[in-house]
Amino acid sequence: MIIACPALPHYLSVTQEGSRMGKTHSHIGLFITFVLISWNIFLSTAGLAQISITPESDANVLADALVVPGTGITVTSAVYQGSPEAAGLFVGGPQGIADGIILATGLVTDALPPNDQTNTSTNLGFPGSPECEELLGSGFISFDAATLILTFDVAADVHSLSLEFIFGSEEFPEFINNDFNDAFGGFLNGTPFIFDPGGNPITPQLFRSDPVILPPENGLEYDGATVRMQMHVPVTPGSTGNTLLLVICDALDANFDSGVLIASLQGRPFAIPGPINGFAPQLTCPTGFTVSVGDTLAFTVEASDTDSGNITLDGAGLPAGAVMNPPLPATGNPVSSTFTWAPDQSQVGTHQVAFVAVDSTGLQDSCSVTITVESPIDVTPPLCELVSINPGPPVTVRARVQDGESGLARLKPLLIVNALVTIDPFVPGTRDTVNIVMVKEDERKPSFVVFIATDVAGNATLCDPVTTVLSAVVPEGFELKQNFPNPFNPSTTIHFAVGEVPGGLPTVSIRIYDITGREVRTLVNEPLLPGTYSVVWDGTDNQGQPVAGGVYIYRMVAGDFVTSRKMMLIK
């Protein structure tokens, strides 16, 4: 990671001339080495965003600007202490810091670029802070403190807090090796938690070893500024009455101002053992998807970390059949994995898949993806087919109706003549088989039963799997008619006639064979009364499995009557 500062020398030497009310630069005297460490921040003079600062001392307004909504922090009170001109709001800050608040030891508006002075200083005449003096150690007196104190509760799933900040100072570079030392600190429930990566308080002295960004690259008026830092601190889940104190102050005198941009105070769901200075991984997930059964869903989750070191990416709640490539957990920086899944009908509904990225310090980020699986658009009407015919008496016909896609919505009688009809009770939307039993009332009269079957998607079909005209008008003999439609897909109807035979009822069979002569399906194999009939073939075999497209032969046998016809199933 690189901090790019055009024309920045490897070292800079300065000396102080005159009092702390002014400062000039020369190239003799004190040598300061700037250590550039890995932070993944790329800066250039061109294209820097222009920060905007508005003075604001209303503590509630400051709290609202600082706390990220919806992250489990509820502020119950807010207090600001200090000059009304030493606190404010900023937008468009440098280095990608989110909009937030600014606290300063002088005027907050003096933080605005350009860096056209080397000794910006305003003595506001306000007292210092005991918290600042605790950070600086014994013997230090502080001045012009600006303090924001929040009292807040956290939700039961909040285990830690985080915030970001950029500290800048006019004390740099002249006074970083003496006791003139401004300071910024944060205290959670009375315990300090804001430090640099080496565990030192945030003062201009950190510029001796930590990264420093000079103007105009730092986007501020201050002669030196830190990189954007992120702090994490543990908090008791569900706790109430917590206090957060943020303070900045001058030390030893009220001259040469410093300021701090603070943003993104938020609750985090992960636990940490203690305060950590470093950036949590940034995990990017899509928000959600809707996918139909049979379609393939694919998306990628990615994680990266501003800090060096590897990230471990893991997931939970993957539905059956889902694949992550590369498999999880995966390690790297950045690191990514692609989710692929083709849900089946049994997985219709809502699924939640969770992902987490954890870095080497234990900091983490998490996200979840909601996947809604829908049934495909149903364009196929319910299937209505013959189960059996019992010649009786009384003649009893059994049929069944089923819709395996959107489900059966209703069965409505269109015609019932000379028959008692019983239908299994069912819940609309069922994909189970619904049985229909039709019993002839008067054996001497014809019977007619016709239903319309409608599924949830609105597809409908006439339900007459064997349209039986049990009539006094007896066919002259046996007949097997050509199926219709032909060719067909997905189903076709075969009409046939049964004549009278001496000595009782003939056993009638209609079977379907493929072109090799192998039996595929038995449609009818029952003793039948004389009459005309029809039966529907849905293109499945005796096991209910779809058959391949092609030419099939259907044959009717009734005693000495044997005849066959050809039909073609198109796929």
PDB file of N, CA and C in Angstrom, residues 179-260:
ATOM      1  N   ASP A 179       7.662  19.338  24.015  1.00  0.00           N
ATOM      2  CA  ASP A 179       6.495  19.124  24.870  1.00  0.00           C
ATOM      3  C   ASP A 179       5.248  19.852  24.408  1.00  0.00           C
ATOM      4  N   PHE A 180       5.335  20.663  23.357  1.00  0.00           N
ATOM      5  CA  PHE A 180       4.127  21.293  22.827  1.00  0.00           C
ATOM      6  C   PHE A 180       3.362  20.221  22.042  1.00  0.00           C
ATOM      7  N   ASN A 181       2.297  19.710  22.619  1.00  0.00           N
ATOM      8  CA  ASN A 181       1.749  18.441  22.140  1.00  0.00           C
ATOM      9  C   ASN A 181       0.229  18.448  22.234  1.00  0.00           C
ATOM     10  N   ASP A 182      -0.457  18.727  21.144  1.00  0.00           N
ATOM     11  CA  ASP A 182      -1.912  18.588  21.139  1.00  0.00           C
ATOM     12  C   ASP A 182      -2.272  17.104  21.191  1.00  0.00           C
ATOM     13  N   ALA A 183      -3.519  16.808  21.573  1.00  0.00           N
ATOM     14  CA  ALA A 183      -3.899  15.398  21.711  1.00  0.00           C
ATOM     15  C   ALA A 183      -5.366  15.199  21.361  1.00  0.00           C
ATOM     16  N   PHE A 184      -5.648  14.011  20.789  1.00  0.00           N
ATOM     17  CA  PHE A 184      -7.027  13.566  20.546  1.00  0.00           C
ATOM     18  C   PHE A 184      -7.200  12.205  21.203  1.00  0.00           C
ATOM     19  N   GLY A 185      -8.318  12.038  21.906  1.00  0.00           N
ATOM     20  CA  GLY A 185      -8.551  10.768  22.580  1.00  0.00           C
ATOM     21  C   GLY A 185     -10.010  10.387  22.598  1.00  0.00           C
ATOM     22  N   GLY A 186     -10.245   9.108  22.829  1.00  0.00           N
ATOM     23  CA  GLY A 186     -11.589   8.577  22.991  1.00  0.00           C
ATOM     24  C   GLY A 186     -11.633   7.678  24.207  1.00  0.00           C
ATOM     25  N   PHE A 187     -12.706   7.799  24.989  1.00  0.00           N
ATOM     26  CA  PHE A 187     -12.859   7.019  26.217  1.00  0.00           C
ATOM     27  C   PHE A 187     -14.230   6.346  26.191  1.00  0.00           C
ATOM     28  N   LEU A 188     -14.248   5.016  26.338  1.00  0.00           N
ATOM     29  CA  LEU A 188     -15.500   4.277  26.455  1.00  0.00           C
ATOM     30  C   LEU A 188     -15.657   3.851  27.905  1.00  0.00           C
ATOM     31  N   ASN A 189     -16.701   4.368  28.524  1.00  0.00           N
ATOM     32  CA  ASN A 189     -16.963   4.081  29.941  1.00  0.00           C
ATOM     33  C   ASN A 189     -15.732   4.362  30.799  1.00  0.00           C
ATOM     34  N   GLY A 190     -15.035   5.476  30.461  1.00  0.00           N
ATOM     35  CA  GLY A 190     -13.901   5.935  31.247  1.00  0.00           C
ATOM     36  C   GLY A 190     -12.559   5.360  30.868  1.00  0.00           C
ATOM     37  N   THR A 191     -12.515   4.418  29.927  1.00  0.00           N
ATOM     38  CA  THR A 191     -11.254   3.774  29.544  1.00  0.00           C
ATOM     39  C   THR A 191     -10.837   4.241  28.158  1.00  0.00           C
ATOM     40  N   PRO A 192      -9.584   4.741  28.012  1.00  0.00           N
ATOM     41  CA  PRO A 192      -9.155   5.196  26.682  1.00  0.00           C
ATOM     42  C   PRO A 192      -9.041   4.021  25.711  1.00  0.00           C
ATOM     43  N   PHE A 193      -9.398   4.271  24.447  1.00  0.00           N
ATOM     44  CA  PHE A 193      -9.333   3.192  23.464  1.00  0.00           C
ATOM     45  C   PHE A 193      -8.805   3.639  22.105  1.00  0.00           C
ATOM     46  N   ILE A 194      -8.529   4.924  21.914  1.00  0.00           N
ATOM     47  CA  ILE A 194      -8.051   5.390  20.613  1.00  0.00           C
ATOM     48  C   ILE A 194      -6.541   5.586  20.672  1.00  0.00           C
ATOM     49  N   PHE A 195      -5.827   4.781  19.875  1.00  0.00           N
ATOM     50  CA  PHE A 195      -4.371   4.820  19.823  1.00  0.00           C
ATOM     51  C   PHE A 195      -3.924   4.637  18.380  1.00  0.00           C
ATOM     52  N   ASP A 196      -2.627   4.900  18.133  1.00  0.00           N
ATOM     53  CA  ASP A 196      -2.084   4.589  16.820  1.00  0.00           C
ATOM     54  C   ASP A 196      -1.739   3.097  16.778  1.00  0.00           C
ATOM     55  N   PRO A 197      -1.300   2.558  15.613  1.00  0.00           N
ATOM     56  CA  PRO A 197      -1.013   1.116  15.548  1.00  0.00           C
ATOM     57  C   PRO A 197       0.028   0.645  16.546  1.00  0.00           C
ATOM     58  N   GLY A 198       0.863   1.565  17.049  1.00  0.00           N
ATOM     59  CA  GLY A 198       1.855   1.185  18.043  1.00  0.00           C
ATOM     60  C   GLY A 198       1.372   1.297  19.468  1.00  0.00           C
ATOM     61  N   GLY A 199       0.110   1.667  19.661  1.00  0.00           N
ATOM     62  CA  GLY A 199      -0.431   1.793  21.008  1.00  0.00           C
ATOM     63  C   GLY A 199      -0.181   3.138  21.647  1.00  0.00           C
ATOM     64  N   ASN A 200       0.231   4.144  20.866  1.00  0.00           N
ATOM     65  CA  ASN A 200       0.524   5.469  21.403  1.00  0.00           C
ATOM     66  C   ASN A 200      -0.678   6.389  21.267  1.00  0.00           C
ATOM     67  N   PRO A 201      -0.826   7.384  22.160  1.00  0.00           N
ATOM     68  CA  PRO A 201      -1.914   8.360  22.023  1.00  0.00           C
ATOM     69  C   PRO A 201      -1.798   9.120  20.708  1.00  0.00           C
ATOM     70  N   ILE A 202      -2.916   9.665  20.267  1.00  0.00           N
ATOM     71  CA  ILE A 202      -2.944  10.405  19.004  1.00  0.00           C
ATOM     72  C   ILE A 202      -2.514  11.842  19.286  1.00  0.00           C
ATOM     73  N   THR A 203      -1.250  12.135  18.998  1.00  0.00           N
ATOM     74  CA  THR A 203      -0.673  13.471  19.153  1.00  0.00           C
ATOM     75  C   THR A 203       0.226  13.726  17.946  1.00  0.00           C
ATOM     76  N   PRO A 204       0.693  14.957  17.762  1.00  0.00           N
ATOM     77  CA  PRO A 204       1.639  15.200  16.654  1.00  0.00           C
ATOM     78  C   PRO A 204       2.910  14.377  16.759  1.00  0.00           C
ATOM     79  N   GLN A 205       3.220  13.844  17.951  1.00  0.00           N
ATOM     80  CA  GLN A 205       4.431  13.043  18.103  1.00  0.00           C
ATOM     81  C   GLN A 205       4.385  11.750  17.290  1.00  0.00           C
ATOM     82  N   LEU A 206       3.167  11.283  16.955  1.00  0.00           N
ATOM     83  CA  LEU A 206       3.090  10.044  16.176  1.00  0.00           C
ATOM     84  C   LEU A 206       3.666  10.221  14.774  1.00  0.00           C
ATOM     85  N   PHE A 207       3.798  11.495  14.324  1.00  0.00           N
ATOM     86  CA  PHE A 207       4.354  11.719  12.993  1.00  0.00           C
ATOM     87  C   PHE A 207       5.843  11.376  12.918  1.00  0.00           C
ATOM     88  N   ARG A 208       6.469  11.126  14.079  1.00  0.00           N
ATOM     89  CA  ARG A 208       7.870  10.723  14.047  1.00  0.00           C
ATOM     90  C   ARG A 208       8.040   9.312  13.487  1.00  0.00           C
ATOM     91  N   SER A 209       7.011   8.471  13.620  1.00  0.00           N
ATOM     92  CA  SER A 209       7.143   7.081  13.168  1.00  0.00           C
ATOM     93  C   SER A 209       5.981   6.621  12.305  1.00  0.00           C
ATOM     94  N   ASP A 210       4.827   7.261  12.449  1.00  0.00           N
ATOM     95  CA  ASP A 210       3.653   6.846  11.693  1.00  0.00           C
ATOM     96  C   ASP A 210       3.548   7.645  10.396  1.00  0.00           C
ATOM     97  N   PRO A 211       2.716   7.206   9.468  1.00  0.00           N
ATOM     98  CA  PRO A 211       2.594   7.924   8.194  1.00  0.00           C
ATOM     99  C   PRO A 211       2.101   9.354   8.400  1.00  0.00           C
ATOM    100  N   VAL A 212       2.602  10.263   7.601  1.00  0.00           N
ATOM    101  CA  VAL A 212       2.135  11.642   7.601  1.00  0.00           C
ATOM    102  C   VAL A 212       1.839  12.042   6.161  1.00  0.00           C
ATOM    103  N   ILE A 213       0.735  12.731   5.961  1.00  0.00           N
ATOM    104  CA  ILE A 213       0.362  13.208   4.634  1.00  0.00           C
ATOM    105  C   ILE A 213       0.418  14.730   4.659  1.00  0.00           C
ATOM    106  N   LEU A 214       1.163  15.288   3.724  1.00  0.00           N
ATOM    107  CA  LEU A 214       1.358  16.730   3.662  1.00  0.00           C
ATOM    108  C   LEU A 214       0.288  17.372   2.794  1.00  0.00           C
ATOM    109  N   PRO A 215       0.054  18.687   2.972  1.00  0.00           N
ATOM    110  CA  PRO A 215      -0.835  19.394   2.041  1.00  0.00           C
ATOM    111  C   PRO A 215      -0.126  19.585   0.704  1.00  0.00           C
ATOM    112  N   PRO A 216      -0.819  19.671  -0.404  1.00  0.00           N
ATOM    113  CA  PRO A 216      -2.285  19.642  -0.507  1.00  0.00           C
ATOM    114  C   PRO A 216      -2.887  18.242  -0.517  1.00  0.00           C
ATOM    115  N   GLU A 217      -2.001  17.184  -0.480  1.00  0.00           N
ATOM    116  CA  GLU A 217      -2.528  15.827  -0.592  1.00  0.00           C
ATOM    117  C   GLU A 217      -3.455  15.464   0.560  1.00  0.00           C
ATOM    118  N   ASN A 218      -3.251  16.045   1.749  1.00  0.00           N
ATOM    119  CA  ASN A 218      -4.115  15.671   2.874  1.00  0.00           C
ATOM    120  C   ASN A 218      -5.487  16.336   2.825  1.00  0.00           C
ATOM    121  N   GLY A 219      -5.695  17.266   1.884  1.00  0.00           N
ATOM    122  CA  GLY A 219      -7.013  17.865   1.699  1.00  0.00           C
ATOM    123  C   GLY A 219      -7.426  18.827   2.790  1.00  0.00           C
ATOM    124  N   LEU A 220      -6.472  19.253   3.647  1.00  0.00           N
ATOM    125  CA  LEU A 220      -6.773  20.128   4.778  1.00  0.00           C
ATOM    126  C   LEU A 220      -5.769  21.278   4.822  1.00  0.00           C
ATOM    127  N   GLU A 221      -6.023  22.219   5.734  1.00  0.00           N
ATOM    128  CA  GLU A 221      -5.076  23.311   5.919  1.00  0.00           C
ATOM    129  C   GLU A 221      -3.890  22.874   6.759  1.00  0.00           C
ATOM    130  N   TYR A 222      -4.079  21.835   7.569  1.00  0.00           N
ATOM    131  CA  TYR A 222      -3.051  21.432   8.525  1.00  0.00           C
ATOM    132  C   TYR A 222      -1.767  21.020   7.810  1.00  0.00           C
ATOM    133  N   ASP A 223      -0.611  21.342   8.455  1.00  0.00           N
ATOM    134  CA  ASP A 223       0.689  21.065   7.855  1.00  0.00           C
ATOM    135  C   ASP A 223       0.978  19.568   7.759  1.00  0.00           C
ATOM    136  N   GLY A 224       0.322  18.766   8.578  1.00  0.00           N
ATOM    137  CA  GLY A 224       0.474  17.316   8.515  1.00  0.00           C
ATOM    138  C   GLY A 224      -0.806  16.652   8.977  1.00  0.00           C
ATOM    139  N   ALA A 225      -1.120  15.501   8.403  1.00  0.00           N
ATOM    140  CA  ALA A 225      -2.321  14.758   8.793  1.00  0.00           C
ATOM    141  C   ALA A 225      -2.028  13.266   8.738  1.00  0.00           C
ATOM    142  N   THR A 226      -2.741  12.525   9.560  1.00  0.00           N
ATOM    143  CA  THR A 226      -2.603  11.069   9.541  1.00  0.00           C
ATOM    144  C   THR A 226      -3.349  10.497   8.344  1.00  0.00           C
ATOM    145  N   VAL A 227      -3.076   9.228   8.072  1.00  0.00           N
ATOM    146  CA  VAL A 227      -3.959   8.491   7.185  1.00  0.00           C
ATOM    147  C   VAL A 227      -5.278   8.267   7.918  1.00  0.00           C
ATOM    148  N   ARG A 228      -6.299   7.903   7.175  1.00  0.00           N
ATOM    149  CA  ARG A 228      -7.588   7.562   7.797  1.00  0.00           C
ATOM    150  C   ARG A 228      -7.396   6.312   8.655  1.00  0.00           C
ATOM    151  N   MET A 229      -7.773   6.410   9.921  1.00  0.00           N
ATOM    152  CA  MET A 229      -7.631   5.294  10.852  1.00  0.00           C
ATOM    153  C   MET A 229      -9.012   4.807  11.288  1.00  0.00           C
ATOM    154  N   GLN A 230      -9.071   3.536  11.672  1.00  0.00           N
ATOM    155  CA  GLN A 230     -10.318   2.958  12.178  1.00  0.00           C
ATOM    156  C   GLN A 230     -10.027   2.278  13.509  1.00  0.00           C
ATOM    157  N   MET A 231     -10.845   2.588  14.526  1.00  0.00           N
ATOM    158  CA  MET A 231     -10.688   1.983  15.846  1.00  0.00           C
ATOM    159  C   MET A 231     -11.886   1.096  16.144  1.00  0.00           C
ATOM    160  N   HIS A 232     -11.606  -0.028  16.825  1.00  0.00           N
ATOM    161  CA  HIS A 232     -12.647  -0.943  17.277  1.00  0.00           C
ATOM    162  C   HIS A 232     -12.473  -1.158  18.774  1.00  0.00           C
ATOM    163  N   VAL A 233     -13.572  -1.238  19.501  1.00  0.00           N
ATOM    164  CA  VAL A 233     -13.510  -1.430  20.946  1.00  0.00           C
ATOM    165  C   VAL A 233     -14.672  -2.324  21.367  1.00  0.00           C
ATOM    166  N   PRO A 234     -14.434  -3.293  22.273  1.00  0.00           N
ATOM    167  CA  PRO A 234     -15.534  -4.164  22.695  1.00  0.00           C
ATOM    168  C   PRO A 234     -16.534  -3.423  23.575  1.00  0.00           C
ATOM    169  N   VAL A 235     -17.781  -3.883  23.532  1.00  0.00           N
ATOM    170  CA  VAL A 235     -18.841  -3.335  24.372  1.00  0.00           C
ATOM    171  C   VAL A 235     -19.732  -4.498  24.783  1.00  0.00           C
ATOM    172  N   THR A 236     -20.364  -4.390  25.939  1.00  0.00           N
ATOM    173  CA  THR A 236     -21.225  -5.469  26.429  1.00  0.00           C
ATOM    174  C   THR A 236     -22.533  -5.481  25.652  1.00  0.00           C
ATOM    175  N   PRO A 237     -22.868  -6.593  24.996  1.00  0.00           N
ATOM    176  CA  PRO A 237     -24.130  -6.651  24.226  1.00  0.00           C
ATOM    177  C   PRO A 237     -25.335  -6.351  25.109  1.00  0.00           C
ATOM    178  N   GLY A 238     -26.248  -5.535  24.589  1.00  0.00           N
ATOM    179  CA  GLY A 238     -27.466  -5.203  25.311  1.00  0.00           C
ATOM    180  C   GLY A 238     -27.275  -4.243  26.464  1.00  0.00           C
ATOM    181  N   SER A 239     -26.063  -3.703  26.649  1.00  0.00           N
ATOM    182  CA  SER A 239     -25.804  -2.824  27.790  1.00  0.00           C
ATOM    183  C   SER A 239     -26.444  -1.457  27.596  1.00  0.00           C
ATOM    184  N   THR A 240     -26.746  -0.810  28.711  1.00  0.00           N
ATOM    185  CA  THR A 240     -27.368   0.516  28.706  1.00  0.00           C
ATOM    186  C   THR A 240     -26.501   1.488  29.494  1.00  0.00           C
ATOM    187  N   GLY A 241     -26.701   2.779  29.231  1.00  0.00           N
ATOM    188  CA  GLY A 241     -25.993   3.804  29.979  1.00  0.00           C
ATOM    189  C   GLY A 241     -24.508   3.879  29.709  1.00  0.00           C
ATOM    190  N   ASN A 242     -24.058   3.390  28.551  1.00  0.00           N
ATOM    191  CA  ASN A 242     -22.647   3.521  28.194  1.00  0.00           C
ATOM    192  C   ASN A 242     -22.313   4.985  27.923  1.00  0.00           C
ATOM    193  N   THR A 243     -21.048   5.360  28.146  1.00  0.00           N
ATOM    194  CA  THR A 243     -20.609   6.722  27.832  1.00  0.00           C
ATOM    195  C   THR A 243     -19.432   6.668  26.868  1.00  0.00           C
ATOM    196  N   LEU A 244     -19.491   7.520  25.881  1.00  0.00           N
ATOM    197  CA  LEU A 244     -18.391   7.701  24.934  1.00  0.00           C
ATOM    198  C   LEU A 244     -17.972   9.155  25.001  1.00  0.00           C
ATOM    199  N   LEU A 245     -16.697   9.399  25.311  1.00  0.00           N
ATOM    200  CA  LEU A 245     -16.158  10.757  25.379  1.00  0.00           C
ATOM    201  C   LEU A 245     -15.096  10.905  24.304  1.00  0.00           C
ATOM    202  N   LEU A 246     -15.261  11.893  23.432  1.00  0.00           N
ATOM    203  CA  LEU A 246     -14.293  12.228  22.397  1.00  0.00           C
ATOM    204  C   LEU A 246     -13.781  13.630  22.686  1.00  0.00           C
ATOM    205  N   VAL A 247     -12.452  13.810  22.714  1.00  0.00           N
ATOM    206  CA  VAL A 247     -11.899  15.098  23.124  1.00  0.00           C
ATOM    207  C   VAL A 247     -10.630  15.395  22.342  1.00  0.00           C
ATOM    208  N   ILE A 248     -10.420  16.687  22.040  1.00  0.00           N
ATOM    209  CA  ILE A 248      -9.169  17.182  21.475  1.00  0.00           C
ATOM    210  C   ILE A 248      -8.785  18.427  22.255  1.00  0.00           C
ATOM    211  N   CYS A 249      -7.466  18.647  22.436  1.00  0.00           N
ATOM    212  CA  CYS A 249      -7.037  19.798  23.232  1.00  0.00           C
ATOM    213  C   CYS A 249      -5.641  20.239  22.819  1.00  0.00           C
ATOM    214  N   ASP A 250      -5.311  21.504  23.160  1.00  0.00           N
ATOM    215  CA  ASP A 250      -3.940  22.012  23.095  1.00  0.00           C
ATOM    216  C   ASP A 250      -3.212  21.590  24.362  1.00  0.00           C
ATOM    217  N   ALA A 251      -1.885  21.420  24.270  1.00  0.00           N
ATOM    218  CA  ALA A 251      -1.085  21.080  25.441  1.00  0.00           C
ATOM    219  C   ALA A 251       0.008  22.120  25.642  1.00  0.00           C
ATOM    220  N   LEU A 252       0.227  22.490  26.886  1.00  0.00           N
ATOM    221  CA  LEU A 252       1.231  23.453  27.348  1.00  0.00           C
ATOM    222  C   LEU A 252       0.887  24.886  26.977  1.00  0.00           C
ATOM    223  N   ASP A 253       0.378  25.136  25.782  1.00  0.00           N
ATOM    224  CA  ASP A 253      -0.136  26.463  25.462  1.00  0.00           C
ATOM    225  C   ASP A 253      -1.287  26.301  24.483  1.00  0.00           C
ATOM    226  N   ALA A 254      -1.947  27.419  24.137  1.00  0.00           N
ATOM    227  CA  ALA A 254      -3.142  27.365  23.294  1.00  0.00           C
ATOM    228  C   ALA A 254      -2.835  27.698  21.845  1.00  0.00           C
ATOM    229  N   ASN A 255      -1.573  27.613  21.455  1.00  0.00           N
ATOM    230  CA  ASN A 255      -1.185  28.010  20.110  1.00  0.00           C
ATOM    231  C   ASN A 255      -1.008  26.799  19.192  1.00  0.00           C
ATOM    232  N   PHE A 256      -0.996  27.087  17.893  1.00  0.00           N
ATOM    233  CA  PHE A 256      -0.804  26.080  16.851  1.00  0.00           C
ATOM    234  C   PHE A 256      -1.890  25.004  16.940  1.00  0.00           C
ATOM    235  N   ASP A 257      -2.924  25.184  16.136  1.00  0.00           N
ATOM    236  CA  ASP A 257      -4.142  24.374  16.267  1.00  0.00           C
ATOM    237  C   ASP A 257      -3.999  22.969  15.677  1.00  0.00           C
ATOM    238  N   SER A 258      -4.857  22.093  16.172  1.00  0.00           N
ATOM    239  CA  SER A 258      -5.031  20.747  15.627  1.00  0.00           C
ATOM    240  C   SER A 258      -6.521  20.481  15.483  1.00  0.00           C
ATOM    241  N   GLY A 259      -6.857  19.511  14.662  1.00  0.00           N
ATOM    242  CA  GLY A 259      -8.260  19.141  14.475  1.00  0.00           C
ATOM    243  C   GLY A 259      -8.384  17.668  14.133  1.00  0.00           C
ATOM    244  N   VAL A 260      -9.579  17.133  14.312  1.00  0.00           N
ATOM    245  CA  VAL A 260      -9.811  15.724  14.013  1.00  0.00           C
ATOM    246  C   VAL A 260     -11.170  15.564  13.339  1.00  0.00           C
TER     247      VAL A 260
END
